Amino acid sequence: MKQIKMLASLILLAGVTLPSVTQANTTESIEPVKKTKATTSGTNTDTSIKTDNKTVAATATTNTKIDTNSDTPVQNDNTIHKPKWLVRSTLAYYDGDSNDLVTAGLGFTPLSTTIITPEVEVPSKPHFQERRQAKLNRYIDTKIGEGTLFGFRKQELTPLFDGKIAGTEILAVQRQDGVGMLLQIPIDFDKNKPCIVAVPAIDSDGVLNAKDVQIRGLWGLRHNCAVVYNDKGLGNGIYDIKRKLGFTVWGEVDSGNILFHPSIKNKEKYIQKYPHRYAIKQLHSKINAEARWGEHVLKSLEFAFYELNSMFSPNKQVIFNKDNTLVLVYGASDGGGAALKAGELDDQNMIDGIVAVNPQIQPNIDKSRVTLKIGNSNKQKLETKSIANYSAYGALYIPCAIPAIKPYKDNAYVPYASYFLHSQQRCNALKKAKLLTTGTPEEALEKLHQNGWTPDMDIQLPYFYYTESIGLPYQYISAYGKYDVTENMCDFSVASTQQNPIYYSGKVAPLEEISFEQIWGMANGHLPLWNGRDATVLDLVENEDLNTPRREFYSSSQTKNMVDYGTKGAICVYKKSQDPRVKQGIKQVMASGNLNGIKTFIVHGRNNVKQLPNYTSRAYVALNSLVEGKQSQLRYIEVENASYLDGRPPFDNTLLPIDYYGEDAIEWLWANLTTNATLPVSQVVRAKARGGKSGYAPQVTSKNLKSITQTPNRNDVIQTNDGKLILPN
């Protein structure tokens, strides 16, 4: 493989003034098109962060009260001022050939042709570009429509242009919470029609993750916009307790200048009792970063404005501001929730438009009557349920329910159901705990149907539980309750596990086949961390398993040598989701539903088993109609046959990629904000599943991925009014 080259001279230290890179500074006037100046702020708390070359002042993970506008002085002049909370780290330029902003020099064709295993010269010490390439290397399955209908456009590529985009990349950090930020400025950035796209990271990932960069970021770069990412205060904050090592924002292993450095009392005693254990920033930082997700997005925009002005202004005067720059926020999953939270904080009208795809959002409807009516069904009052609570409920009942799930149409099996050999043991344990009456899979499945999951979602449940398991609710519960790593909430801890699928049973084991240094390139900040399909590298383990500490999927908590998927721990986690300590944290992250009149699309898969529609998007849309009323500019797009999964095998015949509709929505926003095109109304999109047998579905076409339409069929229109949401069947 051709070695990627980077101009080392362009790796600059923090505080160095930005040079103009290939583009000349502009003196042309920028025509104002918008509103009034917005400000964001934060407090100053120093530690440090380290690049590959130099240690510079940087981040802390203390939970400090925000003093609005305390660190950015009111500027009566028009001089460029660096925000006091901003720490510059590196700058690099990529030529679009040997290296680029989107694929780290790999190119679309190799990524969409075969699974690439990049060469690493020294596996125990991957260098900067090897780490970057590891994060941006993923197999792009063009059969789902990516590469033709969204993301890269294969039809626009040539032998000389394989989707690589040249430009400048700047890494920085927000001091408070240690929030990583990454600004990408394409070589074709339009200085006369400037635009910025903010992309808060999906799930718990860092600023470099392939889906954000190659779908959401790519969309912005293709429209000649600067793109700014932020990790929402999470990132890959993994910490090796014994070796006192963690990761910098760029994935370098260090001992003191890292994303997350927990203070651990009686550390030697803890290590002796619990060897091979790790701390994770989201779980153990005790700051509940989600409470400031919106602020992190607004600060990333402030960072982008500062850098763009520094790069292009000829005289140290601000030439780009919110009045002449189009600003969009485009996020998915947790990043979608952060996008909405940013809109709620933006009372100064910095943001022009928002697209939130499958947002993980928790609307505050405790004191508001919001209702849902689907087709001819009875109207129901929507309830407040956090992802901590409903995902813990799912983790409790799904393992028991698996045998009651029926295959989809032409399929002879339910994907991943064969992995569940001990479902009845979980059912028996739940009956013993008086959480089931008859103790049958059918009873457990009905409980799920009564609590937000629908029969159309059933076939995803085995895969969903196997890949997410107890880790999904645990990460939120631990964050909301601000649990310390040594508390071992519910007798779980994070450990390295057997990395080899041969004889794999989820036992705690030292890192041998995978080094700690390699983890950053593999991880997304979420547990489990997988090594292939059948082995984990890091995972939550049941410390009190009756045999030996291991991953809960293989755990025995009732009878020795009889697997019940760690029922004791699952019951404890569900109870913790309702603990006052956790509820207090949930209150801190609740959303108001007030988007300040910002033009917004929420796009949600109707069959999403992870961000359940009733507790997230549907409840948020209903609340927004109550809070903003006729001033609301929110459109809700609900897509049939779509989930949080993208329609790859084994769900290629049943599910479609929701990211197509995120891109469709932001194209509508772009058309509206640049050419005054009329926005479509809220609607259900009748996307058509590809059908056939799992693993053999035909190529996705526009007949499957039906677009959002400006004037949908009246039977597809979604109605909202004064807290009431009416969905067509």
PDB file of C-alpha atoms in Angstrom, residues 202-473:
ATOM      1  CA  ILE A 202     -22.359  10.037  16.574  1.00  0.00           C
ATOM      2  CA  ASP A 203     -22.811   7.856  19.682  1.00  0.00           C
ATOM      3  CA  SER A 204     -19.827   8.205  22.068  1.00  0.00           C
ATOM      4  CA  ASP A 205     -17.188   8.497  19.373  1.00  0.00           C
ATOM      5  CA  GLY A 206     -14.443  11.049  18.857  1.00  0.00           C
ATOM      6  CA  VAL A 207     -14.000  13.710  16.204  1.00  0.00           C
ATOM      7  CA  LEU A 208     -12.634  11.243  13.674  1.00  0.00           C
ATOM      8  CA  ASN A 209     -15.218   8.580  12.933  1.00  0.00           C
ATOM      9  CA  ALA A 210     -15.871   7.264   9.485  1.00  0.00           C
ATOM     10  CA  LYS A 211     -19.659   7.649   9.279  1.00  0.00           C
ATOM     11  CA  ASP A 212     -19.661  11.267  10.399  1.00  0.00           C
ATOM     12  CA  VAL A 213     -16.752  12.214   8.153  1.00  0.00           C
ATOM     13  CA  GLN A 214     -17.795  10.205   5.085  1.00  0.00           C
ATOM     14  CA  ILE A 215     -21.520  10.990   5.203  1.00  0.00           C
ATOM     15  CA  ARG A 216     -22.319  14.158   7.149  1.00  0.00           C
ATOM     16  CA  GLY A 217     -18.946  15.843   6.837  1.00  0.00           C
ATOM     17  CA  LEU A 218     -18.609  14.818   3.206  1.00  0.00           C
ATOM     18  CA  TRP A 219     -21.940  16.475   2.440  1.00  0.00           C
ATOM     19  CA  GLY A 220     -20.634  19.771   3.812  1.00  0.00           C
ATOM     20  CA  LEU A 221     -17.302  19.533   1.997  1.00  0.00           C
ATOM     21  CA  ARG A 222     -19.050  18.727  -1.293  1.00  0.00           C
ATOM     22  CA  HIS A 223     -21.032  21.957  -0.846  1.00  0.00           C
ATOM     23  CA  ASN A 224     -17.778  23.907  -0.325  1.00  0.00           C
ATOM     24  CA  CYS A 225     -18.532  24.425   3.372  1.00  0.00           C
ATOM     25  CA  ALA A 226     -16.165  24.221   6.301  1.00  0.00           C
ATOM     26  CA  VAL A 227     -17.082  21.303   8.563  1.00  0.00           C
ATOM     27  CA  VAL A 228     -16.484  21.332  12.315  1.00  0.00           C
ATOM     28  CA  TYR A 229     -16.798  18.199  14.447  1.00  0.00           C
ATOM     29  CA  ASN A 230     -16.911  17.897  18.228  1.00  0.00           C
ATOM     30  CA  ASP A 231     -16.831  14.818  20.444  1.00  0.00           C
ATOM     31  CA  LYS A 232     -19.489  16.099  22.913  1.00  0.00           C
ATOM     32  CA  GLY A 233     -17.106  15.688  25.858  1.00  0.00           C
ATOM     33  CA  LEU A 234     -16.878  11.919  25.333  1.00  0.00           C
ATOM     34  CA  GLY A 235     -14.505  10.723  22.624  1.00  0.00           C
ATOM     35  CA  ASN A 236     -12.439   7.594  23.035  1.00  0.00           C
ATOM     36  CA  GLY A 237     -11.629   8.372  26.650  1.00  0.00           C
ATOM     37  CA  ILE A 238     -10.365   4.894  27.578  1.00  0.00           C
ATOM     38  CA  TYR A 239      -7.943   4.670  30.510  1.00  0.00           C
ATOM     39  CA  ASP A 240      -5.680   1.752  31.461  1.00  0.00           C
ATOM     40  CA  ILE A 241      -5.846   1.798  35.257  1.00  0.00           C
ATOM     41  CA  LYS A 242      -2.759  -0.329  35.923  1.00  0.00           C
ATOM     42  CA  ARG A 243      -0.423   1.332  33.431  1.00  0.00           C
ATOM     43  CA  LYS A 244      -1.873   4.829  33.993  1.00  0.00           C
ATOM     44  CA  LEU A 245      -2.272   5.348  30.254  1.00  0.00           C
ATOM     45  CA  GLY A 246      -4.952   6.961  28.143  1.00  0.00           C
ATOM     46  CA  PHE A 247      -5.447   8.601  24.749  1.00  0.00           C
ATOM     47  CA  THR A 248      -5.030  12.130  23.471  1.00  0.00           C
ATOM     48  CA  VAL A 249      -7.675  13.540  21.136  1.00  0.00           C
ATOM     49  CA  TRP A 250      -5.579  12.275  18.216  1.00  0.00           C
ATOM     50  CA  GLY A 251      -5.205   8.804  19.711  1.00  0.00           C
ATOM     51  CA  GLU A 252      -1.643   8.991  20.969  1.00  0.00           C
ATOM     52  CA  VAL A 253      -1.076   6.945  24.139  1.00  0.00           C
ATOM     53  CA  ASP A 254       0.173   9.041  27.024  1.00  0.00           C
ATOM     54  CA  SER A 255       0.188   9.117  30.808  1.00  0.00           C
ATOM     55  CA  GLY A 256      -0.855  12.654  31.629  1.00  0.00           C
ATOM     56  CA  ASN A 257      -2.017  14.683  28.639  1.00  0.00           C
ATOM     57  CA  ILE A 258      -5.110  12.682  27.793  1.00  0.00           C
ATOM     58  CA  LEU A 259      -8.847  12.822  27.229  1.00  0.00           C
ATOM     59  CA  PHE A 260      -9.617  11.240  30.579  1.00  0.00           C
ATOM     60  CA  HIS A 261      -7.497  10.750  33.686  1.00  0.00           C
ATOM     61  CA  PRO A 262      -9.587   9.481  36.625  1.00  0.00           C
ATOM     62  CA  SER A 263      -8.528   9.936  40.207  1.00  0.00           C
ATOM     63  CA  ILE A 264      -8.693   6.467  41.785  1.00  0.00           C
ATOM     64  CA  LYS A 265      -8.497   5.927  45.538  1.00  0.00           C
ATOM     65  CA  ASN A 266      -6.754   2.782  46.806  1.00  0.00           C
ATOM     66  CA  LYS A 267      -5.735   2.050  43.234  1.00  0.00           C
ATOM     67  CA  GLU A 268      -3.259  -0.737  44.055  1.00  0.00           C
ATOM     68  CA  LYS A 269      -5.859  -2.565  46.129  1.00  0.00           C
ATOM     69  CA  TYR A 270      -8.423  -2.169  43.326  1.00  0.00           C
ATOM     70  CA  ILE A 271      -5.986  -3.466  40.697  1.00  0.00           C
ATOM     71  CA  GLN A 272      -5.122  -6.467  42.818  1.00  0.00           C
ATOM     72  CA  LYS A 273      -8.775  -7.414  43.272  1.00  0.00           C
ATOM     73  CA  TYR A 274      -9.840  -6.495  39.731  1.00  0.00           C
ATOM     74  CA  PRO A 275      -6.988  -7.042  37.245  1.00  0.00           C
ATOM     75  CA  HIS A 276      -7.133  -5.972  33.587  1.00  0.00           C
ATOM     76  CA  ARG A 277      -9.678  -3.237  34.317  1.00  0.00           C
ATOM     77  CA  TYR A 278     -10.243   0.063  32.521  1.00  0.00           C
ATOM     78  CA  ALA A 279     -12.093   3.326  33.038  1.00  0.00           C
ATOM     79  CA  ILE A 280     -14.200   4.962  30.310  1.00  0.00           C
ATOM     80  CA  LYS A 281     -14.806   8.708  30.135  1.00  0.00           C
ATOM     81  CA  GLN A 282     -18.563   8.580  29.554  1.00  0.00           C
ATOM     82  CA  LEU A 283     -19.096   6.020  32.310  1.00  0.00           C
ATOM     83  CA  HIS A 284     -16.664   7.249  34.934  1.00  0.00           C
ATOM     84  CA  SER A 285     -15.826  10.950  34.458  1.00  0.00           C
ATOM     85  CA  LYS A 286     -18.616  12.011  36.857  1.00  0.00           C
ATOM     86  CA  ILE A 287     -19.444  15.105  34.780  1.00  0.00           C
ATOM     87  CA  ASN A 288     -22.599  14.000  32.881  1.00  0.00           C
ATOM     88  CA  ALA A 289     -21.297  15.539  29.652  1.00  0.00           C
ATOM     89  CA  GLU A 290     -24.720  15.206  27.985  1.00  0.00           C
ATOM     90  CA  ALA A 291     -25.954  18.138  30.072  1.00  0.00           C
ATOM     91  CA  ARG A 292     -23.697  20.405  27.982  1.00  0.00           C
ATOM     92  CA  TRP A 293     -23.947  18.811  24.557  1.00  0.00           C
ATOM     93  CA  GLY A 294     -25.677  21.859  23.086  1.00  0.00           C
ATOM     94  CA  GLU A 295     -23.047  24.199  24.470  1.00  0.00           C
ATOM     95  CA  HIS A 296     -20.273  22.048  22.995  1.00  0.00           C
ATOM     96  CA  VAL A 297     -21.843  22.396  19.534  1.00  0.00           C
ATOM     97  CA  LEU A 298     -22.138  26.199  19.822  1.00  0.00           C
ATOM     98  CA  LYS A 299     -18.536  26.462  20.974  1.00  0.00           C
ATOM     99  CA  SER A 300     -17.381  24.351  18.031  1.00  0.00           C
ATOM    100  CA  LEU A 301     -19.054  26.911  15.760  1.00  0.00           C
ATOM    101  CA  GLU A 302     -17.285  29.734  17.578  1.00  0.00           C
ATOM    102  CA  PHE A 303     -14.004  27.858  17.031  1.00  0.00           C
ATOM    103  CA  ALA A 304     -14.809  27.520  13.319  1.00  0.00           C
ATOM    104  CA  PHE A 305     -15.554  31.236  12.930  1.00  0.00           C
ATOM    105  CA  TYR A 306     -12.325  32.154  14.712  1.00  0.00           C
ATOM    106  CA  GLU A 307     -10.178  29.907  12.524  1.00  0.00           C
ATOM    107  CA  LEU A 308     -11.843  30.920   9.255  1.00  0.00           C
ATOM    108  CA  ASN A 309     -11.422  34.598  10.050  1.00  0.00           C
ATOM    109  CA  SER A 310      -7.804  34.024  11.100  1.00  0.00           C
ATOM    110  CA  MET A 311      -7.110  32.201   7.849  1.00  0.00           C
ATOM    111  CA  PHE A 312      -8.797  34.507   5.357  1.00  0.00           C
ATOM    112  CA  SER A 313      -8.972  37.995   6.862  1.00  0.00           C
ATOM    113  CA  PRO A 314      -6.361  40.344   5.331  1.00  0.00           C
ATOM    114  CA  ASN A 315      -6.267  42.752   8.281  1.00  0.00           C
ATOM    115  CA  LYS A 316      -7.180  40.908  11.511  1.00  0.00           C
ATOM    116  CA  GLN A 317     -10.767  42.105  11.182  1.00  0.00           C
ATOM    117  CA  VAL A 318     -13.736  39.737  11.285  1.00  0.00           C
ATOM    118  CA  ILE A 319     -15.036  39.090   7.789  1.00  0.00           C
ATOM    119  CA  PHE A 320     -17.167  36.007   8.510  1.00  0.00           C
ATOM    120  CA  ASN A 321     -19.934  36.146  11.095  1.00  0.00           C
ATOM    121  CA  LYS A 322     -23.356  34.662  11.640  1.00  0.00           C
ATOM    122  CA  ASP A 323     -24.962  37.461   9.623  1.00  0.00           C
ATOM    123  CA  ASN A 324     -23.195  36.520   6.383  1.00  0.00           C
ATOM    124  CA  THR A 325     -22.409  32.841   6.929  1.00  0.00           C
ATOM    125  CA  LEU A 326     -24.829  29.963   6.482  1.00  0.00           C
ATOM    126  CA  VAL A 327     -24.656  27.713   9.566  1.00  0.00           C
ATOM    127  CA  LEU A 328     -26.081  24.187   9.647  1.00  0.00           C
ATOM    128  CA  VAL A 329     -25.930  21.485  12.320  1.00  0.00           C
ATOM    129  CA  TYR A 330     -26.148  17.873  11.145  1.00  0.00           C
ATOM    130  CA  GLY A 331     -25.989  15.011  13.637  1.00  0.00           C
ATOM    131  CA  ALA A 332     -27.109  11.425  14.109  1.00  0.00           C
ATOM    132  CA  SER A 333     -27.982   9.349  17.173  1.00  0.00           C
ATOM    133  CA  ASP A 334     -26.413  11.059  20.215  1.00  0.00           C
ATOM    134  CA  GLY A 335     -25.089  13.634  17.758  1.00  0.00           C
ATOM    135  CA  GLY A 336     -28.681  14.250  16.648  1.00  0.00           C
ATOM    136  CA  GLY A 337     -29.653  14.912  20.251  1.00  0.00           C
ATOM    137  CA  ALA A 338     -26.733  17.334  20.571  1.00  0.00           C
ATOM    138  CA  ALA A 339     -27.880  19.129  17.404  1.00  0.00           C
ATOM    139  CA  LEU A 340     -31.339  19.694  18.888  1.00  0.00           C
ATOM    140  CA  LYS A 341     -29.893  20.802  22.229  1.00  0.00           C
ATOM    141  CA  ALA A 342     -27.748  23.355  20.364  1.00  0.00           C
ATOM    142  CA  GLY A 343     -30.881  24.736  18.703  1.00  0.00           C
ATOM    143  CA  GLU A 344     -32.542  25.098  22.094  1.00  0.00           C
ATOM    144  CA  LEU A 345     -29.586  27.140  23.398  1.00  0.00           C
ATOM    145  CA  ASP A 346     -29.240  29.282  20.280  1.00  0.00           C
ATOM    146  CA  ASP A 347     -31.364  32.261  21.282  1.00  0.00           C
ATOM    147  CA  GLN A 348     -29.016  34.534  19.294  1.00  0.00           C
ATOM    148  CA  ASN A 349     -29.849  32.917  15.925  1.00  0.00           C
ATOM    149  CA  MET A 350     -26.398  31.678  14.990  1.00  0.00           C
ATOM    150  CA  ILE A 351     -27.821  28.479  13.482  1.00  0.00           C
ATOM    151  CA  ASP A 352     -29.883  28.574  10.266  1.00  0.00           C
ATOM    152  CA  GLY A 353     -30.864  24.922  10.031  1.00  0.00           C
ATOM    153  CA  ILE A 354     -30.667  21.583  11.837  1.00  0.00           C
ATOM    154  CA  VAL A 355     -30.971  17.977  10.737  1.00  0.00           C
ATOM    155  CA  ALA A 356     -31.188  15.383  13.526  1.00  0.00           C
ATOM    156  CA  VAL A 357     -31.183  11.733  12.422  1.00  0.00           C
ATOM    157  CA  ASN A 358     -32.528   9.187  14.935  1.00  0.00           C
ATOM    158  CA  PRO A 359     -31.789  11.648  17.739  1.00  0.00           C
ATOM    159  CA  GLN A 360     -31.114  10.345  21.225  1.00  0.00           C
ATOM    160  CA  ILE A 361     -33.164  13.063  22.927  1.00  0.00           C
ATOM    161  CA  GLN A 362     -35.148  13.103  26.158  1.00  0.00           C
ATOM    162  CA  PRO A 363     -37.942  15.701  25.960  1.00  0.00           C
ATOM    163  CA  ASN A 364     -39.239  17.056  29.241  1.00  0.00           C
ATOM    164  CA  ILE A 365     -42.937  16.176  29.024  1.00  0.00           C
ATOM    165  CA  ASP A 366     -43.510  15.452  32.713  1.00  0.00           C
ATOM    166  CA  LYS A 367     -45.693  18.540  33.150  1.00  0.00           C
ATOM    167  CA  SER A 368     -47.031  18.739  29.598  1.00  0.00           C
ATOM    168  CA  ARG A 369     -49.844  16.751  28.071  1.00  0.00           C
ATOM    169  CA  VAL A 370     -48.579  15.468  24.758  1.00  0.00           C
ATOM    170  CA  THR A 371     -50.435  12.764  22.893  1.00  0.00           C
ATOM    171  CA  LEU A 372     -49.937  10.406  19.975  1.00  0.00           C
ATOM    172  CA  LYS A 373     -52.503   8.946  17.608  1.00  0.00           C
ATOM    173  CA  ILE A 374     -51.489   6.469  14.897  1.00  0.00           C
ATOM    174  CA  GLY A 375     -54.039   5.845  12.163  1.00  0.00           C
ATOM    175  CA  ASN A 376     -57.353   4.706  13.597  1.00  0.00           C
ATOM    176  CA  SER A 377     -55.900   3.654  16.947  1.00  0.00           C
ATOM    177  CA  ASN A 378     -56.896   5.352  20.175  1.00  0.00           C
ATOM    178  CA  LYS A 379     -55.054   8.455  21.257  1.00  0.00           C
ATOM    179  CA  GLN A 380     -52.378   7.741  23.885  1.00  0.00           C
ATOM    180  CA  LYS A 381     -50.561  10.013  26.296  1.00  0.00           C
ATOM    181  CA  LEU A 382     -46.827   9.971  25.681  1.00  0.00           C
ATOM    182  CA  GLU A 383     -44.658   9.225  28.702  1.00  0.00           C
ATOM    183  CA  THR A 384     -41.248  10.482  29.743  1.00  0.00           C
ATOM    184  CA  LYS A 385     -38.765   7.614  29.557  1.00  0.00           C
ATOM    185  CA  SER A 386     -35.035   8.051  29.260  1.00  0.00           C
ATOM    186  CA  ILE A 387     -32.828   5.796  27.169  1.00  0.00           C
ATOM    187  CA  ALA A 388     -31.319   4.682  30.485  1.00  0.00           C
ATOM    188  CA  ASN A 389     -34.688   3.342  31.578  1.00  0.00           C
ATOM    189  CA  TYR A 390     -36.152   1.819  28.425  1.00  0.00           C
ATOM    190  CA  SER A 391     -32.896   0.258  27.201  1.00  0.00           C
ATOM    191  CA  ALA A 392     -32.409  -1.294  30.666  1.00  0.00           C
ATOM    192  CA  TYR A 393     -35.958  -2.683  30.407  1.00  0.00           C
ATOM    193  CA  GLY A 394     -35.083  -4.146  27.014  1.00  0.00           C
ATOM    194  CA  ALA A 395     -31.864  -5.687  28.320  1.00  0.00           C
ATOM    195  CA  LEU A 396     -33.930  -7.379  31.015  1.00  0.00           C
ATOM    196  CA  TYR A 397     -36.546  -9.038  28.789  1.00  0.00           C
ATOM    197  CA  ILE A 398     -35.027  -9.468  25.313  1.00  0.00           C
ATOM    198  CA  PRO A 399     -32.922 -12.587  26.099  1.00  0.00           C
ATOM    199  CA  CYS A 400     -36.047 -14.376  27.339  1.00  0.00           C
ATOM    200  CA  ALA A 401     -38.209 -13.222  24.413  1.00  0.00           C
ATOM    201  CA  ILE A 402     -35.979 -14.508  21.582  1.00  0.00           C
ATOM    202  CA  PRO A 403     -37.688 -17.922  21.010  1.00  0.00           C
ATOM    203  CA  ALA A 404     -41.058 -16.192  20.500  1.00  0.00           C
ATOM    204  CA  ILE A 405     -39.787 -14.084  17.561  1.00  0.00           C
ATOM    205  CA  LYS A 406     -40.889 -15.260  14.135  1.00  0.00           C
ATOM    206  CA  PRO A 407     -38.764 -15.026  10.963  1.00  0.00           C
ATOM    207  CA  TYR A 408     -39.418 -12.368   8.333  1.00  0.00           C
ATOM    208  CA  LYS A 409     -41.353 -13.552   5.254  1.00  0.00           C
ATOM    209  CA  ASP A 410     -38.936 -15.554   3.054  1.00  0.00           C
ATOM    210  CA  ASN A 411     -36.409 -16.104   5.836  1.00  0.00           C
ATOM    211  CA  ALA A 412     -36.170 -19.474   7.531  1.00  0.00           C
ATOM    212  CA  TYR A 413     -34.483 -18.027  10.608  1.00  0.00           C
ATOM    213  CA  VAL A 414     -34.269 -14.971  12.849  1.00  0.00           C
ATOM    214  CA  PRO A 415     -30.810 -13.351  12.583  1.00  0.00           C
ATOM    215  CA  TYR A 416     -28.624 -14.080  15.627  1.00  0.00           C
ATOM    216  CA  ALA A 417     -31.400 -16.003  17.414  1.00  0.00           C
ATOM    217  CA  SER A 418     -29.258 -19.141  17.250  1.00  0.00           C
ATOM    218  CA  TYR A 419     -26.736 -17.444  19.555  1.00  0.00           C
ATOM    219  CA  PHE A 420     -29.295 -17.571  22.390  1.00  0.00           C
ATOM    220  CA  LEU A 421     -29.094 -21.107  23.719  1.00  0.00           C
ATOM    221  CA  HIS A 422     -30.169 -20.258  27.271  1.00  0.00           C
ATOM    222  CA  SER A 423     -33.238 -18.053  26.830  1.00  0.00           C
ATOM    223  CA  GLN A 424     -35.404 -20.212  29.056  1.00  0.00           C
ATOM    224  CA  GLN A 425     -32.894 -19.850  31.893  1.00  0.00           C
ATOM    225  CA  ARG A 426     -33.388 -16.073  31.703  1.00  0.00           C
ATOM    226  CA  CYS A 427     -37.167 -16.587  31.638  1.00  0.00           C
ATOM    227  CA  ASN A 428     -36.969 -18.844  34.711  1.00  0.00           C
ATOM    228  CA  ALA A 429     -34.823 -16.317  36.562  1.00  0.00           C
ATOM    229  CA  LEU A 430     -37.264 -13.493  35.768  1.00  0.00           C
ATOM    230  CA  LYS A 431     -40.171 -15.615  36.968  1.00  0.00           C
ATOM    231  CA  LYS A 432     -38.292 -16.397  40.169  1.00  0.00           C
ATOM    232  CA  ALA A 433     -37.766 -12.648  40.663  1.00  0.00           C
ATOM    233  CA  LYS A 434     -41.537 -12.116  40.073  1.00  0.00           C
ATOM    234  CA  LEU A 435     -40.823 -10.081  36.933  1.00  0.00           C
ATOM    235  CA  LEU A 436     -42.728 -12.607  34.811  1.00  0.00           C
ATOM    236  CA  THR A 437     -45.861 -14.560  35.724  1.00  0.00           C
ATOM    237  CA  THR A 438     -45.769 -17.555  33.384  1.00  0.00           C
ATOM    238  CA  GLY A 439     -42.074 -17.338  32.562  1.00  0.00           C
ATOM    239  CA  THR A 440     -42.526 -17.845  28.825  1.00  0.00           C
ATOM    240  CA  PRO A 441     -40.817 -16.094  25.883  1.00  0.00           C
ATOM    241  CA  GLU A 442     -44.253 -14.996  24.653  1.00  0.00           C
ATOM    242  CA  GLU A 443     -44.919 -13.174  27.916  1.00  0.00           C
ATOM    243  CA  ALA A 444     -41.535 -11.393  27.754  1.00  0.00           C
ATOM    244  CA  LEU A 445     -42.124 -10.352  24.136  1.00  0.00           C
ATOM    245  CA  GLU A 446     -45.540  -8.954  25.008  1.00  0.00           C
ATOM    246  CA  LYS A 447     -43.951  -6.887  27.782  1.00  0.00           C
ATOM    247  CA  LEU A 448     -41.602  -5.386  25.202  1.00  0.00           C
ATOM    248  CA  HIS A 449     -44.528  -4.615  22.890  1.00  0.00           C
ATOM    249  CA  GLN A 450     -46.271  -2.814  25.732  1.00  0.00           C
ATOM    250  CA  ASN A 451     -43.222  -0.653  26.399  1.00  0.00           C
ATOM    251  CA  GLY A 452     -42.293   0.916  23.074  1.00  0.00           C
ATOM    252  CA  TRP A 453     -41.065  -1.930  20.860  1.00  0.00           C
ATOM    253  CA  THR A 454     -43.394  -2.973  18.028  1.00  0.00           C
ATOM    254  CA  PRO A 455     -43.832  -6.361  16.294  1.00  0.00           C
ATOM    255  CA  ASP A 456     -42.094  -4.924  13.209  1.00  0.00           C
ATOM    256  CA  MET A 457     -38.972  -4.449  15.329  1.00  0.00           C
ATOM    257  CA  ASP A 458     -38.887  -8.009  16.667  1.00  0.00           C
ATOM    258  CA  ILE A 459     -36.414  -9.531  14.206  1.00  0.00           C
ATOM    259  CA  GLN A 460     -33.734  -6.971  15.185  1.00  0.00           C
ATOM    260  CA  LEU A 461     -33.872  -7.801  18.891  1.00  0.00           C
ATOM    261  CA  PRO A 462     -31.418 -10.764  18.992  1.00  0.00           C
ATOM    262  CA  TYR A 463     -28.768  -8.797  17.087  1.00  0.00           C
ATOM    263  CA  PHE A 464     -29.498  -5.633  19.079  1.00  0.00           C
ATOM    264  CA  TYR A 465     -29.036  -7.381  22.408  1.00  0.00           C
ATOM    265  CA  TYR A 466     -26.006  -9.404  21.338  1.00  0.00           C
ATOM    266  CA  THR A 467     -24.105  -6.362  20.037  1.00  0.00           C
ATOM    267  CA  GLU A 468     -25.287  -3.740  22.559  1.00  0.00           C
ATOM    268  CA  SER A 469     -26.234  -5.900  25.577  1.00  0.00           C
ATOM    269  CA  ILE A 470     -26.087  -4.348  29.026  1.00  0.00           C
ATOM    270  CA  GLY A 471     -23.498  -1.808  27.852  1.00  0.00           C
ATOM    271  CA  LEU A 472     -26.092   0.492  26.269  1.00  0.00           C
ATOM    272  CA  PRO A 473     -28.168   1.273  29.377  1.00  0.00           C
TER     273      PRO A 473
END
